[in-house]
Amino acid sequence: MKWFNELLLPLQATRWQAVWSRVTETRNDVAKNPTSPFWVIVRKEVSDHIHSWRLIILMGVIVLACLGSLITGLLHFNDFVKVTDPEDAFFFLKLFSASGSGLPSFVVFISFLGPLLGIGLGFDSVNSEVSRGTMARVLSQPIYRDQWLNAKFAAGLLVVAALLSSLTLLFVGLGILRIGIPPTPEEFLRIILFILVSICYVGFWLNLSILFSVKFRQAATSALAVIAVWLFFTVFYGIIVNLIANAIAPSNFAHPQQIIQYQQFITNLLRVVPSQLYSDATTTLLMPSVRSLGPLSSEQVVGALPSPLPLGQSMLLVWAQLTALIAATAACFGLAYYSFMRREIRSR
């Protein structure tokens, strides 16, 4: 019997190798094809976004606008680079803030067109499913209601992240080909942080549009509501702040401390707007010479060296703006989540 067992050992080893190989293949298949309903819905939503004419048109407009700003920045690049500039070590970042020939910079285009991208991806994410009757059918399956809403937001944010990352890296690549000098490691880290801040900024408008999509049953109504909010913050809010500033402006003979308090009050009013928070954060990240985002007294200015801030200090300077953007995004998502969980989804 001993010789018989020795004869079976190779066969048993081969059998266990085959079983283990099958288990490994099964695990790989599960990893490649997750069976979680959340990821199934995310893949479906991403596919719908990619194949929609809405995203193609928005993406075309954003790409053309950003390429125009890149061409303008490259044509006027020599005008922005100076030998005595303390930011001379960060001259590659000037491509993102350079403007000329009537075209805004890359950052301004993202600040203006980014909300339209978020609005376009989310204004009919819920009410369109209700009007077609597909939401009740999907949620009648063993799928949690919050998984469905979370997948809607995750899919939109993935599309936004992919688009902004690709566009920014394309911008960087074309800049390297034209200038011939790659960015330094700190410049590259600042560009990565700029991408993350831009994703958070567009994510706020995506969450706001999803909130209106939950609140209103018609897609046209939710689209008009969120566009009205965007127009108010973009156009009318600045006019209102200017009226308030002119009404409470101190006299020319006021105490310097009173003037500083007045300027801080107006600055805080402007920071209610998400675009102002985004502008402050991106300006500080892409322009290391920015040492303050508010008014400074003469005592604070005296003795300050005109040198760029390191990355850590720039992050500390804009930490409040980043926190406010993330908090606003989380608040919009929380309101949408609360409203959707309390909503009746059965067909009437």
mmCIF file of C-alpha atoms in Angstrom:
data_model
loop_
_atom_site.group_PDB
_atom_site.id
_atom_site.type_symbol
_atom_site.label_atom_id
_atom_site.label_comp_id
_atom_site.label_asym_id
_atom_site.label_seq_id
_atom_site.Cartn_x
_atom_site.Cartn_y
_atom_site.Cartn_z
ATOM 1 C CA MET A 1 0.000 0.000 0.000
ATOM 2 C CA LYS A 2 2.931 2.324 0.559
ATOM 3 C CA TRP A 3 3.950 2.186 -3.071
ATOM 4 C CA PHE A 4 0.312 2.829 -4.053
ATOM 5 C CA ASN A 5 0.134 5.987 -1.879
ATOM 6 C CA GLU A 6 3.428 7.196 -3.331
ATOM 7 C CA LEU A 7 1.945 6.698 -6.790
ATOM 8 C CA LEU A 8 -1.148 8.795 -5.903
ATOM 9 C CA LEU A 9 0.791 11.718 -4.393
ATOM 10 C CA PRO A 10 1.632 13.368 -7.753
ATOM 11 C CA LEU A 11 -1.983 12.937 -8.864
ATOM 12 C CA GLN A 12 -3.275 14.541 -5.647
ATOM 13 C CA ALA A 13 -0.830 17.424 -5.966
ATOM 14 C CA THR A 14 -1.939 18.018 -9.550
ATOM 15 C CA ARG A 15 -5.575 17.920 -8.450
ATOM 16 C CA TRP A 16 -5.034 20.497 -5.698
ATOM 17 C CA GLN A 17 -3.098 22.707 -8.104
ATOM 18 C CA ALA A 18 -6.052 22.607 -10.485
ATOM 19 C CA VAL A 19 -8.486 23.400 -7.676
ATOM 20 C CA TRP A 20 -6.347 26.292 -6.450
ATOM 21 C CA SER A 21 -5.997 27.606 -10.003
ATOM 22 C CA ARG A 22 -9.774 27.514 -10.359
ATOM 23 C CA VAL A 23 -10.230 29.373 -7.086
ATOM 24 C CA THR A 24 -7.737 32.021 -8.174
ATOM 25 C CA GLU A 25 -9.519 32.468 -11.519
ATOM 26 C CA THR A 26 -12.843 32.804 -9.710
ATOM 27 C CA ARG A 27 -11.429 35.462 -7.410
ATOM 28 C CA ASN A 28 -10.031 37.362 -10.382
ATOM 29 C CA ASP A 29 -13.385 37.172 -12.156
ATOM 30 C CA VAL A 30 -15.135 38.499 -9.068
ATOM 31 C CA ALA A 31 -12.589 41.291 -8.796
ATOM 32 C CA LYS A 32 -13.034 42.206 -12.451
ATOM 33 C CA ASN A 33 -16.809 41.831 -12.397
ATOM 34 C CA PRO A 34 -18.047 42.956 -8.977
ATOM 35 C CA THR A 35 -21.509 41.719 -8.190
ATOM 36 C CA SER A 36 -22.332 44.531 -5.763
ATOM 37 C CA PRO A 37 -25.419 46.446 -6.941
ATOM 38 C CA PHE A 38 -23.637 49.703 -6.180
ATOM 39 C CA TRP A 39 -20.858 49.080 -8.706
ATOM 40 C CA VAL A 40 -23.280 47.711 -11.273
ATOM 41 C CA ILE A 41 -25.281 50.950 -11.115
ATOM 42 C CA VAL A 42 -22.083 53.034 -11.190
ATOM 43 C CA ARG A 43 -20.902 51.298 -14.363
ATOM 44 C CA LYS A 44 -24.313 51.742 -15.958
ATOM 45 C CA GLU A 45 -24.451 55.448 -15.087
ATOM 46 C CA VAL A 46 -20.896 56.091 -16.291
ATOM 47 C CA SER A 47 -21.720 54.375 -19.575
ATOM 48 C CA ASP A 48 -24.860 56.493 -19.954
ATOM 49 C CA HIS A 49 -22.915 59.688 -19.289
ATOM 50 C CA ILE A 50 -20.156 58.830 -21.732
ATOM 51 C CA HIS A 51 -22.561 58.000 -24.559
ATOM 52 C CA SER A 52 -24.827 61.019 -24.000
ATOM 53 C CA TRP A 53 -24.715 63.968 -26.384
ATOM 54 C CA ARG A 54 -25.039 66.285 -23.393
ATOM 55 C CA LEU A 55 -21.626 65.321 -22.028
ATOM 56 C CA ILE A 56 -20.057 65.304 -25.483
ATOM 57 C CA ILE A 57 -21.214 68.885 -26.128
ATOM 58 C CA LEU A 58 -20.128 70.109 -22.688
ATOM 59 C CA MET A 59 -16.795 68.349 -23.014
ATOM 60 C CA GLY A 60 -16.248 69.874 -26.458
ATOM 61 C CA VAL A 61 -16.956 73.383 -25.187
ATOM 62 C CA ILE A 62 -14.656 72.974 -22.191
ATOM 63 C CA VAL A 63 -11.841 71.459 -24.239
ATOM 64 C CA LEU A 64 -12.008 74.189 -26.896
ATOM 65 C CA ALA A 65 -12.066 76.925 -24.262
ATOM 66 C CA CYS A 66 -9.116 75.453 -22.362
ATOM 67 C CA LEU A 67 -7.101 74.921 -25.532
ATOM 68 C CA GLY A 68 -7.730 78.559 -26.390
ATOM 69 C CA SER A 69 -6.426 79.609 -22.976
ATOM 70 C CA LEU A 70 -3.378 77.340 -23.454
ATOM 71 C CA ILE A 71 -2.548 78.926 -26.811
ATOM 72 C CA THR A 72 -2.964 82.376 -25.300
ATOM 73 C CA GLY A 73 -0.767 81.465 -22.339
ATOM 74 C CA LEU A 74 1.973 80.103 -24.597
ATOM 75 C CA LEU A 75 1.882 83.169 -26.856
ATOM 76 C CA HIS A 76 2.166 85.562 -23.892
ATOM 77 C CA PHE A 77 4.361 83.330 -21.742
ATOM 78 C CA ASN A 78 7.452 85.490 -22.195
ATOM 79 C CA ASP A 79 5.559 88.522 -20.902
ATOM 80 C CA PHE A 80 4.856 86.800 -17.584
ATOM 81 C CA VAL A 81 8.348 85.422 -16.925
ATOM 82 C CA LYS A 82 10.786 87.959 -15.517
ATOM 83 C CA VAL A 83 14.294 87.530 -14.195
ATOM 84 C CA THR A 84 13.583 89.437 -10.959
ATOM 85 C CA ASP A 85 10.332 87.599 -10.283
ATOM 86 C CA PRO A 86 10.455 85.711 -6.932
ATOM 87 C CA GLU A 87 8.249 83.058 -8.562
ATOM 88 C CA ASP A 88 10.846 82.372 -11.258
ATOM 89 C CA ALA A 89 11.308 78.864 -9.829
ATOM 90 C CA PHE A 90 7.583 78.206 -10.456
ATOM 91 C CA PHE A 91 7.289 79.652 -13.942
ATOM 92 C CA PHE A 92 5.536 76.517 -15.275
ATOM 93 C CA LEU A 93 2.511 77.329 -13.096
ATOM 94 C CA LYS A 94 2.112 80.617 -14.947
ATOM 95 C CA LEU A 95 0.580 78.680 -17.838
ATOM 96 C CA PHE A 96 -2.515 78.086 -15.728
ATOM 97 C CA SER A 97 -2.952 81.736 -14.737
ATOM 98 C CA ALA A 98 -1.697 83.474 -17.890
ATOM 99 C CA SER A 99 -4.271 85.380 -19.923
ATOM 100 C CA GLY A 100 -4.192 87.735 -22.866
ATOM 101 C CA SER A 101 -5.772 88.679 -26.200
ATOM 102 C CA GLY A 102 -9.194 88.847 -24.549
ATOM 103 C CA LEU A 103 -9.172 85.209 -23.422
ATOM 104 C CA PRO A 104 -9.274 84.313 -19.708
ATOM 105 C CA SER A 105 -6.854 81.896 -18.106
ATOM 106 C CA PHE A 106 -7.303 78.149 -17.678
ATOM 107 C CA VAL A 107 -8.367 78.592 -14.042
ATOM 108 C CA VAL A 108 -11.040 81.141 -14.977
ATOM 109 C CA PHE A 109 -12.470 78.827 -17.630
ATOM 110 C CA ILE A 110 -12.711 75.951 -15.145
ATOM 111 C CA SER A 111 -14.310 78.258 -12.584
ATOM 112 C CA PHE A 112 -16.946 79.389 -15.093
ATOM 113 C CA LEU A 113 -17.597 76.211 -17.105
ATOM 114 C CA GLY A 114 -17.077 73.668 -14.313
ATOM 115 C CA PRO A 115 -20.498 74.344 -12.724
ATOM 116 C CA LEU A 116 -22.172 73.768 -16.091
ATOM 117 C CA LEU A 117 -20.525 70.353 -16.244
ATOM 118 C CA GLY A 118 -21.805 69.422 -12.787
ATOM 119 C CA ILE A 119 -25.278 70.766 -13.551
ATOM 120 C CA GLY A 120 -25.446 68.905 -16.855
ATOM 121 C CA LEU A 121 -24.597 65.593 -15.209
ATOM 122 C CA GLY A 122 -27.022 65.781 -12.299
ATOM 123 C CA PHE A 123 -30.090 67.915 -12.976
ATOM 124 C CA ASP A 124 -32.182 64.966 -14.229
ATOM 125 C CA SER A 125 -30.461 62.071 -12.487
ATOM 126 C CA VAL A 126 -33.481 61.226 -10.280
ATOM 127 C CA ASN A 127 -36.620 62.821 -11.729
ATOM 128 C CA SER A 128 -35.964 61.440 -15.205
ATOM 129 C CA GLU A 129 -35.923 57.927 -13.746
ATOM 130 C CA VAL A 130 -39.207 58.685 -11.955
ATOM 131 C CA SER A 131 -40.906 60.019 -15.083
ATOM 132 C CA ARG A 132 -39.846 56.957 -17.091
ATOM 133 C CA GLY A 133 -40.924 54.594 -14.312
ATOM 134 C CA THR A 134 -37.535 52.886 -14.157
ATOM 135 C CA MET A 135 -36.687 53.874 -10.565
ATOM 136 C CA ALA A 136 -39.526 51.841 -9.059
ATOM 137 C CA ARG A 137 -38.527 48.827 -11.146
ATOM 138 C CA VAL A 138 -34.879 49.052 -10.136
ATOM 139 C CA LEU A 139 -35.614 49.535 -6.442
ATOM 140 C CA SER A 140 -38.062 46.617 -6.483
ATOM 141 C CA GLN A 141 -34.953 44.440 -6.870
ATOM 142 C CA PRO A 142 -32.753 43.574 -3.852
ATOM 143 C CA ILE A 143 -31.057 46.989 -4.014
ATOM 144 C CA TYR A 144 -30.937 49.441 -1.138
ATOM 145 C CA ARG A 145 -32.345 52.858 -1.838
ATOM 146 C CA ASP A 146 -29.240 54.690 -0.634
ATOM 147 C CA GLN A 147 -27.020 52.542 -2.876
ATOM 148 C CA TRP A 148 -28.932 53.800 -5.891
ATOM 149 C CA LEU A 149 -28.498 57.473 -4.942
ATOM 150 C CA ASN A 150 -24.862 57.024 -3.912
ATOM 151 C CA ALA A 151 -24.133 55.346 -7.235
ATOM 152 C CA LYS A 152 -25.658 58.313 -9.082
ATOM 153 C CA PHE A 153 -23.310 60.715 -7.313
ATOM 154 C CA ALA A 154 -20.268 58.432 -7.556
ATOM 155 C CA ALA A 155 -20.744 57.937 -11.305
ATOM 156 C CA GLY A 156 -21.035 61.662 -11.944
ATOM 157 C CA LEU A 157 -17.998 62.402 -9.788
ATOM 158 C CA LEU A 158 -15.950 59.727 -11.583
ATOM 159 C CA VAL A 159 -16.793 61.289 -14.948
ATOM 160 C CA VAL A 160 -15.884 64.752 -13.644
ATOM 161 C CA ALA A 161 -12.612 63.476 -12.147
ATOM 162 C CA ALA A 162 -11.638 61.694 -15.364
ATOM 163 C CA LEU A 163 -12.440 64.722 -17.523
ATOM 164 C CA LEU A 164 -10.665 67.313 -15.359
ATOM 165 C CA SER A 165 -7.639 65.082 -14.766
ATOM 166 C CA SER A 166 -7.255 64.291 -18.461
ATOM 167 C CA LEU A 167 -7.727 67.922 -19.466
ATOM 168 C CA THR A 168 -5.220 69.231 -16.929
ATOM 169 C CA LEU A 169 -2.619 66.582 -17.770
ATOM 170 C CA LEU A 170 -3.114 67.322 -21.475
ATOM 171 C CA PHE A 171 -2.566 70.977 -20.650
ATOM 172 C CA VAL A 172 0.650 70.074 -18.824
ATOM 173 C CA GLY A 173 1.856 67.818 -21.650
ATOM 174 C CA LEU A 174 1.337 70.434 -24.329
ATOM 175 C CA GLY A 175 3.062 72.981 -22.133
ATOM 176 C CA ILE A 176 6.091 70.702 -21.737
ATOM 177 C CA LEU A 177 6.272 70.170 -25.506
ATOM 178 C CA ARG A 178 6.139 73.903 -26.145
ATOM 179 C CA ILE A 179 8.417 75.139 -23.337
ATOM 180 C CA GLY A 180 10.762 72.156 -23.265
ATOM 181 C CA ILE A 181 11.112 72.121 -19.464
ATOM 182 C CA PRO A 182 9.060 69.769 -17.253
ATOM 183 C CA PRO A 183 7.513 70.986 -13.984
ATOM 184 C CA THR A 184 9.401 70.524 -10.757
ATOM 185 C CA PRO A 185 8.114 68.007 -8.166
ATOM 186 C CA GLU A 186 6.550 70.805 -6.098
ATOM 187 C CA GLU A 187 4.890 72.274 -9.181
ATOM 188 C CA PHE A 188 3.504 68.861 -10.058
ATOM 189 C CA LEU A 189 2.130 68.441 -6.519
ATOM 190 C CA ARG A 190 0.490 71.844 -6.777
ATOM 191 C CA ILE A 191 -1.091 70.821 -10.084
ATOM 192 C CA ILE A 192 -2.407 67.590 -8.524
ATOM 193 C CA LEU A 193 -3.915 69.594 -5.652
ATOM 194 C CA PHE A 194 -5.431 71.966 -8.200
ATOM 195 C CA ILE A 195 -7.120 68.972 -9.867
ATOM 196 C CA LEU A 196 -8.497 67.760 -6.519
ATOM 197 C CA VAL A 197 -9.848 71.218 -5.639
ATOM 198 C CA SER A 198 -11.458 71.493 -9.084
ATOM 199 C CA ILE A 199 -13.122 68.091 -8.654
ATOM 200 C CA CYS A 200 -14.486 69.165 -5.259
ATOM 201 C CA TYR A 201 -15.751 72.451 -6.753
ATOM 202 C CA VAL A 202 -17.576 70.749 -9.622
ATOM 203 C CA GLY A 203 -18.787 68.091 -7.175
ATOM 204 C CA PHE A 204 -20.585 70.803 -5.206
ATOM 205 C CA TRP A 205 -22.626 71.795 -8.261
ATOM 206 C CA LEU A 206 -23.207 68.135 -9.091
ATOM 207 C CA ASN A 207 -24.630 67.553 -5.598
ATOM 208 C CA LEU A 208 -26.732 70.710 -5.806
ATOM 209 C CA SER A 209 -28.222 69.589 -9.124
ATOM 210 C CA ILE A 210 -28.958 66.131 -7.680
ATOM 211 C CA LEU A 211 -30.692 67.828 -4.737
ATOM 212 C CA PHE A 212 -32.954 69.790 -7.086
ATOM 213 C CA SER A 213 -33.534 66.632 -9.110
ATOM 214 C CA VAL A 214 -34.829 64.965 -5.947
ATOM 215 C CA LYS A 215 -36.957 67.956 -4.940
ATOM 216 C CA PHE A 216 -38.645 68.618 -8.305
ATOM 217 C CA ARG A 217 -40.472 66.059 -10.389
ATOM 218 C CA GLN A 218 -39.795 67.723 -13.748
ATOM 219 C CA ALA A 219 -36.287 67.769 -15.192
ATOM 220 C CA ALA A 220 -36.833 71.188 -16.776
ATOM 221 C CA THR A 221 -37.810 72.680 -13.415
ATOM 222 C CA SER A 222 -34.760 71.297 -11.639
ATOM 223 C CA ALA A 223 -32.485 72.505 -14.455
ATOM 224 C CA LEU A 224 -33.929 76.034 -14.336
ATOM 225 C CA ALA A 225 -33.686 76.104 -10.525
ATOM 226 C CA VAL A 226 -30.022 75.117 -10.354
ATOM 227 C CA ILE A 227 -29.105 77.414 -13.271
ATOM 228 C CA ALA A 228 -30.877 80.248 -11.447
ATOM 229 C CA VAL A 229 -28.745 79.580 -8.360
ATOM 230 C CA TRP A 230 -25.605 79.554 -10.516
ATOM 231 C CA LEU A 231 -26.550 82.837 -12.219
ATOM 232 C CA PHE A 232 -27.346 84.443 -8.862
ATOM 233 C CA PHE A 233 -23.945 83.572 -7.413
ATOM 234 C CA THR A 234 -22.118 84.412 -10.662
ATOM 235 C CA VAL A 235 -23.782 87.722 -11.594
ATOM 236 C CA PHE A 236 -26.180 89.167 -9.057
ATOM 237 C CA TYR A 237 -24.455 88.345 -5.784
ATOM 238 C CA GLY A 238 -21.444 90.481 -6.689
ATOM 239 C CA ILE A 239 -23.765 93.407 -7.463
ATOM 240 C CA ILE A 240 -25.490 93.014 -4.081
ATOM 241 C CA VAL A 241 -22.141 92.930 -2.270
ATOM 242 C CA ASN A 242 -21.029 96.084 -4.105
ATOM 243 C CA LEU A 243 -24.201 97.868 -3.017
ATOM 244 C CA ILE A 244 -23.606 96.833 0.591
ATOM 245 C CA ALA A 245 -19.954 97.879 0.360
ATOM 246 C CA ASN A 246 -20.890 101.345 -0.952
ATOM 247 C CA ALA A 247 -23.570 101.751 1.714
ATOM 248 C CA ILE A 248 -21.357 100.963 4.713
ATOM 249 C CA ALA A 249 -18.035 102.245 3.386
ATOM 250 C CA PRO A 250 -16.067 104.177 6.050
ATOM 251 C CA SER A 251 -14.847 107.686 5.436
ATOM 252 C CA ASN A 252 -11.372 108.525 4.229
ATOM 253 C CA PHE A 253 -10.459 109.784 7.709
ATOM 254 C CA ALA A 254 -11.508 106.577 9.497
ATOM 255 C CA HIS A 255 -9.120 104.683 11.743
ATOM 256 C CA PRO A 256 -6.962 102.101 9.901
ATOM 257 C CA GLN A 257 -8.308 99.329 12.114
ATOM 258 C CA GLN A 258 -11.854 100.260 11.086
ATOM 259 C CA ILE A 259 -10.881 100.155 7.421
ATOM 260 C CA ILE A 260 -9.317 96.705 7.863
ATOM 261 C CA GLN A 261 -12.452 95.414 9.592
ATOM 262 C CA TYR A 262 -14.572 96.792 6.757
ATOM 263 C CA GLN A 263 -12.425 95.056 4.137
ATOM 264 C CA GLN A 264 -12.507 91.790 6.077
ATOM 265 C CA PHE A 265 -16.306 91.979 6.285
ATOM 266 C CA ILE A 266 -16.648 92.497 2.525
ATOM 267 C CA THR A 267 -14.164 89.684 1.857
ATOM 268 C CA ASN A 268 -16.153 87.303 4.063
ATOM 269 C CA LEU A 269 -19.353 88.249 2.222
ATOM 270 C CA LEU A 270 -17.707 87.384 -1.085
ATOM 271 C CA ARG A 271 -16.529 84.039 0.269
ATOM 272 C CA VAL A 272 -20.120 82.858 0.563
ATOM 273 C CA VAL A 273 -19.924 82.209 -3.187
ATOM 274 C CA PRO A 274 -18.367 78.803 -4.072
ATOM 275 C CA SER A 275 -16.559 80.331 -7.056
ATOM 276 C CA GLN A 276 -14.785 82.784 -4.717
ATOM 277 C CA LEU A 277 -13.656 79.934 -2.465
ATOM 278 C CA TYR A 278 -12.410 78.077 -5.522
ATOM 279 C CA SER A 279 -10.646 81.163 -6.851
ATOM 280 C CA ASP A 280 -8.893 81.793 -3.517
ATOM 281 C CA ALA A 281 -7.758 78.168 -3.246
ATOM 282 C CA THR A 282 -6.487 77.845 -6.819
ATOM 283 C CA THR A 283 -4.821 81.253 -6.814
ATOM 284 C CA THR A 284 -2.845 80.366 -3.704
ATOM 285 C CA LEU A 285 -1.873 76.933 -5.039
ATOM 286 C CA LEU A 286 -0.844 78.129 -8.503
ATOM 287 C CA MET A 287 0.756 81.413 -7.389
ATOM 288 C CA PRO A 288 3.156 80.665 -4.512
ATOM 289 C CA SER A 289 3.917 84.380 -4.012
ATOM 290 C CA VAL A 290 0.423 84.915 -2.547
ATOM 291 C CA ARG A 291 1.013 85.255 1.186
ATOM 292 C CA SER A 292 -2.414 86.446 2.339
ATOM 293 C CA LEU A 293 -6.014 86.339 1.122
ATOM 294 C CA GLY A 294 -7.212 89.277 3.172
ATOM 295 C CA PRO A 295 -6.190 92.823 4.079
ATOM 296 C CA LEU A 296 -2.927 93.339 5.937
ATOM 297 C CA SER A 297 -1.873 96.167 8.191
ATOM 298 C CA SER A 298 1.339 98.111 7.677
ATOM 299 C CA GLU A 299 2.893 96.366 10.694
ATOM 300 C CA GLN A 300 2.297 92.987 9.055
ATOM 301 C CA VAL A 301 3.794 94.071 5.736
ATOM 302 C CA VAL A 302 6.993 95.552 7.169
ATOM 303 C CA GLY A 303 9.800 93.017 7.153
ATOM 304 C CA ALA A 304 8.043 90.501 4.901
ATOM 305 C CA LEU A 305 10.354 88.950 2.314
ATOM 306 C CA PRO A 306 9.030 88.777 -1.275
ATOM 307 C CA SER A 307 9.624 85.038 -1.565
ATOM 308 C CA PRO A 308 7.222 82.259 -2.586
ATOM 309 C CA LEU A 309 5.592 80.152 0.089
ATOM 310 C CA PRO A 310 6.318 76.419 0.336
ATOM 311 C CA LEU A 311 3.522 74.011 -0.426
ATOM 312 C CA GLY A 312 2.712 73.317 3.210
ATOM 313 C CA GLN A 313 2.267 77.006 4.010
ATOM 314 C CA SER A 314 0.085 77.524 0.945
ATOM 315 C CA MET A 315 -2.125 74.645 2.079
ATOM 316 C CA LEU A 316 -2.451 76.187 5.536
ATOM 317 C CA LEU A 317 -3.413 79.488 3.930
ATOM 318 C CA VAL A 318 -6.297 77.972 1.949
ATOM 319 C CA TRP A 319 -7.334 75.293 4.446
ATOM 320 C CA ALA A 320 -10.438 77.257 5.417
ATOM 321 C CA GLN A 321 -11.537 77.575 1.767
ATOM 322 C CA LEU A 322 -11.006 73.871 1.126
ATOM 323 C CA THR A 323 -12.937 72.966 4.274
ATOM 324 C CA ALA A 324 -15.800 75.246 3.267
ATOM 325 C CA LEU A 325 -15.998 73.678 -0.221
ATOM 326 C CA ILE A 326 -16.021 70.151 1.190
ATOM 327 C CA ALA A 327 -18.592 71.126 3.831
ATOM 328 C CA ALA A 328 -20.891 72.705 1.229
ATOM 329 C CA THR A 329 -20.622 69.596 -0.958
ATOM 330 C CA ALA A 330 -21.371 67.304 1.990
ATOM 331 C CA ALA A 331 -24.316 69.487 3.054
ATOM 332 C CA CYS A 332 -25.906 69.347 -0.404
ATOM 333 C CA PHE A 333 -25.441 65.588 -0.552
ATOM 334 C CA GLY A 334 -26.869 65.188 2.952
ATOM 335 C CA LEU A 335 -29.986 67.181 2.043
ATOM 336 C CA ALA A 336 -30.435 65.166 -1.158
ATOM 337 C CA TYR A 337 -29.955 61.919 0.768
ATOM 338 C CA TYR A 338 -32.471 62.921 3.460
ATOM 339 C CA SER A 339 -35.071 64.048 0.920
ATOM 340 C CA PHE A 340 -34.675 60.946 -1.214
ATOM 341 C CA MET A 341 -34.918 58.515 1.713
ATOM 342 C CA ARG A 342 -38.209 60.100 2.803
ATOM 343 C CA ARG A 343 -39.661 60.212 -0.703
ATOM 344 C CA GLU A 344 -42.426 57.975 -1.993
ATOM 345 C CA ILE A 345 -41.076 55.950 -4.911
ATOM 346 C CA ARG A 346 -44.045 53.742 -5.709
ATOM 347 C CA SER A 347 -45.987 54.555 -8.844
ATOM 348 C CA ARG A 348 -49.360 56.140 -8.341
#
